[in-house]
PDB file of C-alpha atoms in Angstrom:
ATOM      1  CA  MET K   2       7.242  13.401  -2.488  1.00 48.00           C
ATOM      2  CA  LYS K   3       4.699  11.707  -4.846  1.00 47.00           C
ATOM      3  CA  ARG K   4       7.080   8.765  -4.839  1.00 47.00           C
ATOM      4  CA  LEU K   5       6.968   8.596  -1.007  1.00 49.00           C
ATOM      5  CA  LEU K   6       3.201   8.990  -1.020  1.00 46.00           C
ATOM      6  CA  ILE K   7       2.686   6.154  -3.575  1.00 45.00           C
ATOM      7  CA  SER K   8       5.485   3.908  -2.022  1.00 49.00           C
ATOM      8  CA  LEU K   9       3.747   4.175   1.356  1.00 47.00           C
ATOM      9  CA  ALA K  10       0.422   3.506  -0.043  1.00 45.00           C
ATOM     10  CA  MET K  11       1.659   0.392  -1.790  1.00 45.00           C
ATOM     11  CA  LEU K  12       3.330  -0.635   1.204  1.00 46.00           C
ATOM     12  CA  ALA K  13       0.112  -0.462   3.092  1.00 45.00           C
ATOM     13  CA  ALA K  14      -1.260  -2.807   0.607  1.00 46.00           C
ATOM     14  CA  VAL K  15       1.242  -5.407   1.480  1.00 45.00           C
ATOM     15  CA  SER K  16      -0.697  -6.177   4.686  1.00 42.00           C
ATOM     16  CA  ALA K  17      -3.075  -8.323   2.663  1.00 42.00           C
ATOM     17  CA  SER K  18      -0.427 -10.766   2.203  1.00 43.00           C
ATOM     18  CA  ALA K  19      -1.586 -12.923   5.080  1.00 42.00           C
ATOM     19  CA  GLN K  20      -1.998 -16.567   6.469  1.00 53.00           C
ATOM     20  CA  THR K  21      -5.754 -16.379   5.367  1.00 64.00           C
ATOM     21  CA  ILE K  22      -6.534 -14.090   2.705  1.00 77.00           C
ATOM     22  CA  LYS K  23      -9.429 -14.407   0.248  1.00 88.00           C
ATOM     23  CA  PRO K  24      -8.771 -13.790  -3.473  1.00 90.00           C
ATOM     24  CA  GLY K  25     -10.632 -10.945  -4.998  1.00 91.00           C
ATOM     25  CA  LEU K  26     -10.904  -7.068  -4.675  1.00 91.00           C
ATOM     26  CA  TRP K  27      -9.630  -5.554  -1.502  1.00 90.00           C
ATOM     27  CA  GLU K  28      -9.739  -1.983  -0.405  1.00 90.00           C
ATOM     28  CA  THR K  29      -6.928  -0.697   1.936  1.00 88.00           C
ATOM     29  CA  ASN K  30      -7.196   2.565   3.906  1.00 90.00           C
ATOM     30  CA  SER K  31      -3.720   3.831   5.223  1.00 88.00           C
ATOM     31  CA  LYS K  32      -3.062   6.823   7.342  1.00 90.00           C
ATOM     32  CA  VAL K  33       0.645   8.069   7.007  1.00 88.00           C
ATOM     33  CA  LYS K  34       2.041   9.975   9.992  1.00 87.00           C
ATOM     34  CA  THR K  35       5.597  11.418   9.625  1.00 86.00           C
ATOM     35  CA  GLY K  36       5.708  13.618  12.718  1.00 82.00           C
ATOM     36  CA  ASN K  37       6.927  16.323  10.561  1.00 82.00           C
ATOM     37  CA  ALA K  38       4.018  18.797   9.618  1.00 83.00           C
ATOM     38  CA  GLN K  39       5.798  20.172   6.448  1.00 82.00           C
ATOM     39  CA  THR K  40       6.173  16.298   5.047  1.00 77.00           C
ATOM     40  CA  ASP K  41       2.616  15.741   6.093  1.00 77.00           C
ATOM     41  CA  GLN K  42       1.376  18.741   4.200  1.00 80.00           C
ATOM     42  CA  ALA K  43       3.485  17.815   1.123  1.00 79.00           C
ATOM     43  CA  MET K  44       2.003  14.412   1.115  1.00 76.00           C
ATOM     44  CA  SER K  45      -1.454  15.826   1.223  1.00 78.00           C
ATOM     45  CA  ALA K  46      -0.494  18.216  -1.585  1.00 80.00           C
ATOM     46  CA  ALA K  47       0.843  15.399  -3.668  1.00 79.00           C
ATOM     47  CA  LEU K  48      -2.402  13.409  -3.233  1.00 77.00           C
ATOM     48  CA  SER K  49      -4.500  16.468  -4.212  1.00 78.00           C
ATOM     49  CA  GLN K  50      -2.132  16.846  -7.362  1.00 81.00           C
ATOM     50  CA  LEU K  51      -2.807  13.287  -8.322  1.00 79.00           C
ATOM     51  CA  ALA K  52      -6.440  13.877  -8.101  1.00 77.00           C
ATOM     52  CA  ALA K  53      -6.085  17.012 -10.319  1.00 82.00           C
ATOM     53  CA  LEU K  54      -4.021  15.293 -13.221  1.00 83.00           C
ATOM     54  CA  PRO K  55      -5.028  16.468 -16.579  1.00 87.00           C
ATOM     55  CA  PRO K  56      -7.357  13.670 -17.940  1.00 85.00           C
ATOM     56  CA  GLU K  57      -4.460  12.113 -20.502  1.00 89.00           C
ATOM     57  CA  GLN K  58      -1.858  12.020 -17.541  1.00 86.00           C
ATOM     58  CA  ARG K  59      -4.528  10.532 -15.300  1.00 80.00           C
ATOM     59  CA  ALA K  60      -5.553   8.014 -17.755  1.00 84.00           C
ATOM     60  CA  GLN K  61      -1.761   6.895 -18.205  1.00 86.00           C
ATOM     61  CA  MET K  62      -1.336   6.667 -14.298  1.00 82.00           C
ATOM     62  CA  GLU K  63      -4.507   4.731 -13.919  1.00 80.00           C
ATOM     63  CA  ALA K  64      -3.507   2.305 -16.750  1.00 82.00           C
ATOM     64  CA  MET K  65      -0.073   1.673 -15.319  1.00 79.00           C
ATOM     65  CA  MET K  66      -1.423   1.042 -11.778  1.00 76.00           C
ATOM     66  CA  ALA K  67      -4.169  -1.159 -13.132  1.00 74.00           C
ATOM     67  CA  ARG K  68      -1.714  -3.317 -14.789  1.00 74.00           C
ATOM     68  CA  ASN K  69      -0.218  -3.918 -11.406  1.00 67.00           C
ATOM     69  CA  GLY K  70      -3.733  -4.594 -10.006  1.00 67.00           C
ATOM     70  CA  VAL K  71      -4.169  -1.660  -7.863  1.00 72.00           C
ATOM     71  CA  SER K  72      -6.239   1.600  -8.195  1.00 75.00           C
ATOM     72  CA  MET K  73      -5.178   5.045  -8.188  1.00 75.00           C
ATOM     73  CA  PRO K  74      -4.677   6.368  -4.649  1.00 76.00           C
ATOM     74  CA  LYS K  75      -7.267   8.873  -3.270  1.00 78.00           C
ATOM     75  CA  ALA K  76      -7.988  10.824  -0.222  1.00 75.00           C
ATOM     76  CA  GLY K  77     -10.113   8.580   2.367  1.00 72.00           C
ATOM     77  CA  ALA K  78     -12.823  10.168   4.375  1.00 67.00           C
ATOM     78  CA  ASN K  79     -10.481   9.959   7.495  1.00 70.00           C
ATOM     79  CA  GLY K  80      -7.565  11.843   5.808  1.00 72.00           C
ATOM     80  CA  GLY K  81      -5.932   8.604   4.934  1.00 83.00           C
ATOM     81  CA  ILE K  82      -5.122   7.065   1.508  1.00 87.00           C
ATOM     82  CA  THR K  83      -7.728   4.769  -0.049  1.00 88.00           C
ATOM     83  CA  MET K  84      -6.913   2.338  -2.907  1.00 88.00           C
ATOM     84  CA  THR K  85      -8.034  -1.181  -4.111  1.00 89.00           C
ATOM     85  CA  ALA K  86      -5.893  -3.941  -5.149  1.00 86.00           C
ATOM     86  CA  CYS K  87      -6.778  -7.298  -6.684  1.00 86.00           C
ATOM     87  CA  VAL K  88      -5.583 -10.508  -5.453  1.00 80.00           C
ATOM     88  CA  THR K  89      -5.906 -13.584  -7.629  1.00 84.00           C
ATOM     89  CA  PRO K  90      -6.285 -17.074  -6.457  1.00 88.00           C
ATOM     90  CA  GLU K  91      -2.775 -17.932  -7.414  1.00 84.00           C
ATOM     91  CA  MET K  92      -1.555 -14.751  -5.608  1.00 74.00           C
ATOM     92  CA  ALA K  93      -3.620 -15.740  -2.418  1.00 75.00           C
ATOM     93  CA  SER K  94      -2.014 -19.172  -2.491  1.00 77.00           C
ATOM     94  CA  ARG K  95       1.437 -17.632  -2.378  1.00 66.00           C
ATOM     95  CA  LYS K  96       0.386 -14.994   0.043  1.00 61.00           C
ATOM     96  CA  GLU K  97       1.325 -12.228  -2.558  1.00 59.00           C
ATOM     97  CA  ILE K  98      -0.574  -8.943  -3.737  1.00 51.00           C
ATOM     98  CA  PRO K  99       0.155  -6.603  -6.556  1.00 52.00           C
ATOM     99  CA  LEU K 100       2.627  -3.896  -5.539  1.00 49.00           C
ATOM    100  CA  ASN K 101       3.848  -0.816  -7.910  1.00 47.00           C
ATOM    101  CA  GLN K 102       7.116  -0.423  -5.701  1.00 52.00           C
ATOM    102  CA  LYS K 103      10.252   0.610  -7.368  1.00 56.00           C
ATOM    103  CA  GLY K 104      13.365  -1.129  -6.442  1.00 65.00           C
ATOM    104  CA  LYS K 105      14.103  -4.610  -5.249  1.00 81.00           C
ATOM    105  CA  CYS K 106      12.331  -5.706  -2.010  1.00 83.00           C
ATOM    106  CA  THR K 107      12.683  -8.549   0.396  1.00 84.00           C
ATOM    107  CA  SER K 108      10.490  -9.170   3.210  1.00 82.00           C
ATOM    108  CA  GLN K 109      10.237 -11.633   6.232  1.00 83.00           C
ATOM    109  CA  GLN K 110       6.867 -12.562   7.891  1.00 81.00           C
ATOM    110  CA  ASP K 111       6.727 -14.219  11.304  1.00 85.00           C
ATOM    111  CA  GLN K 112       3.392 -15.779  12.295  1.00 82.00           C
ATOM    112  CA  VAL K 113       2.353 -14.709  15.804  1.00 87.00           C
ATOM    113  CA  PRO K 114      -1.147 -15.421  17.533  1.00 88.00           C
ATOM    114  CA  GLY K 115      -3.624 -13.410  15.473  1.00 83.00           C
ATOM    115  CA  GLY K 116      -1.515 -12.219  12.717  1.00 82.00           C
ATOM    116  CA  LEU K 117       2.075 -11.587  11.585  1.00 82.00           C
ATOM    117  CA  ASN K 118       5.290  -9.532  12.344  1.00 89.00           C
ATOM    118  CA  ILE K 119       6.377  -8.156   9.134  1.00 87.00           C
ATOM    119  CA  ALA K 120       9.881  -6.657   8.276  1.00 89.00           C
ATOM    120  CA  PHE K 121      10.963  -5.437   4.746  1.00 88.00           C
ATOM    121  CA  THR K 122      14.027  -3.870   3.030  1.00 89.00           C
ATOM    122  CA  CYS K 123      14.118  -2.125  -0.539  1.00 88.00           C
ATOM    123  CA  THR K 124      16.871  -0.929  -2.676  1.00 84.00           C
ATOM    124  CA  ASP K 125      16.785   1.961  -5.280  1.00 75.00           C
ATOM    125  CA  PRO K 126      15.007   3.690  -3.721  1.00 77.00           C
ATOM    126  CA  ALA K 127      16.195   2.577  -0.204  1.00 85.00           C
ATOM    127  CA  SER K 128      13.320   1.924   2.386  1.00 88.00           C
ATOM    128  CA  SER K 129      12.684  -0.396   5.126  1.00 90.00           C
ATOM    129  CA  GLY K 130      10.231  -1.267   7.970  1.00 91.00           C
ATOM    130  CA  ASN K 131       8.611  -3.268  10.360  1.00 94.00           C
ATOM    131  CA  GLY K 132       5.319  -3.766  11.868  1.00 92.00           C
ATOM    132  CA  GLN K 133       2.460  -5.781  12.910  1.00 92.00           C
ATOM    133  CA  LEU K 134      -0.558  -7.281  11.045  1.00 86.00           C
ATOM    134  CA  ARG K 135      -3.626  -8.482  12.931  1.00 88.00           C
ATOM    135  CA  PHE K 136      -6.221 -10.507  11.131  1.00 83.00           C
ATOM    136  CA  GLN K 137     -10.168 -10.053  11.660  1.00 87.00           C
ATOM    137  CA  GLY K 138     -11.055 -13.364   9.978  1.00 83.00           C
ATOM    138  CA  ASP K 139     -10.156 -13.807   6.263  1.00 82.00           C
ATOM    139  CA  SER K 140     -11.784 -10.596   4.979  1.00 88.00           C
ATOM    140  CA  ALA K 141     -10.405  -7.910   7.056  1.00 87.00           C
ATOM    141  CA  TYR K 142      -7.148  -6.768   8.937  1.00 86.00           C
ATOM    142  CA  THR K 143      -5.340  -3.995  10.721  1.00 90.00           C
ATOM    143  CA  MET K 144      -1.778  -3.127  10.347  1.00 90.00           C
ATOM    144  CA  THR K 145       0.817  -0.715  11.834  1.00 94.00           C
ATOM    145  CA  MET K 146       4.170  -0.188  10.220  1.00 92.00           C
ATOM    146  CA  ASN K 147       7.167   1.981  10.962  1.00 95.00           C
ATOM    147  CA  VAL K 148       8.854   2.830   7.792  1.00 92.00           C
ATOM    148  CA  THR K 149      12.088   4.578   6.892  1.00 91.00           C
ATOM    149  CA  ASN K 150      12.351   5.969   3.456  1.00 86.00           C
ATOM    150  CA  ASN K 151      15.537   7.434   2.027  1.00 79.00           C
ATOM    151  CA  SER K 152      14.066   9.588  -0.840  1.00 71.00           C
ATOM    152  CA  GLY K 153      17.351  11.547  -1.659  1.00 69.00           C
ATOM    153  CA  THR K 154      16.875  14.286   0.886  1.00 74.00           C
ATOM    154  CA  GLY K 155      17.692  12.004   3.791  1.00 78.00           C
ATOM    155  CA  PRO K 156      15.982   9.376   5.681  1.00 84.00           C
ATOM    156  CA  GLN K 157      12.391  10.053   6.438  1.00 85.00           C
ATOM    157  CA  GLN K 158      10.482   8.255   9.164  1.00 90.00           C
ATOM    158  CA  ALA K 159       6.746   7.377   8.851  1.00 91.00           C
ATOM    159  CA  THR K 160       4.207   5.338  10.791  1.00 93.00           C
ATOM    160  CA  VAL K 161       1.640   3.723   8.508  1.00 91.00           C
ATOM    161  CA  GLU K 162      -1.743   2.755  10.067  1.00 92.00           C
ATOM    162  CA  SER K 163      -3.873   0.649   7.734  1.00 90.00           C
ATOM    163  CA  THR K 164      -7.182  -1.277   7.652  1.00 90.00           C
ATOM    164  CA  GLY K 165      -8.111  -3.522   4.943  1.00 88.00           C
ATOM    165  CA  ARG K 166     -11.368  -5.195   3.783  1.00 92.00           C
ATOM    166  CA  TRP K 167     -12.325  -7.627   1.139  1.00 92.00           C
ATOM    167  CA  LEU K 168     -14.795  -6.371  -1.277  1.00 94.00           C
ATOM    168  CA  SER K 169     -15.646  -8.950  -3.644  1.00 94.00           C
ATOM    169  CA  ALA K 170     -14.653 -12.247  -5.370  1.00 93.00           C
ATOM    170  CA  THR K 171     -14.180 -10.518  -8.614  1.00 90.00           C
ATOM    171  CA  CYS K 172     -11.827  -7.967  -9.805  1.00 85.00           C
ATOM    172  CA  PRO K 173     -12.046  -5.420 -12.485  1.00 79.00           C
ATOM    173  CA  ALA K 174     -10.379  -6.656 -15.979  1.00 67.00           C
ATOM    174  CA  ARG K 175      -6.834  -5.541 -16.296  1.00 63.00           C
ATOM    175  CA  PRO K 176      -5.907  -3.590 -19.378  1.00 48.00           C
ATOM    176  CA  GLN K 177      -3.823  -5.564 -21.769  1.00 48.00           C
TER     177      GLN K 177
END
């Protein structure tokens, strides 16, 4: 369940890979809806478990995620998942952001008025999805993705609704 939660949070971060994106520190808030109360409760519990990790384990997890340019997911004010990600100038020019997804992923982005239509497929673990990203200038966006995650217990459907906002031109230094 933690893998699903983190994968969906990281997927939400992909929305910053846009036609107009500022380099720097971005904050993403994602709300995941599965339509299954038991799964939604398990995801909330997994997020609570991440917050309650023993200090040593938490430090290891934070360091691993920081190496990939993202922060530890935490509960947002609206019941969503909030995290930050750093986009370097080189990444912005390639329309790329840091993701900590397992597996090999391919994506397709089609420009439409005001944003992008996005589709992706990942293997090991298998997941796929599609959705729409809408820009609000070069420092904010909204996104809705429909995701299927095959976590070993069968396919799980989820809708991820995200908002992103640019925080600053500088990012915290990554650990070496």
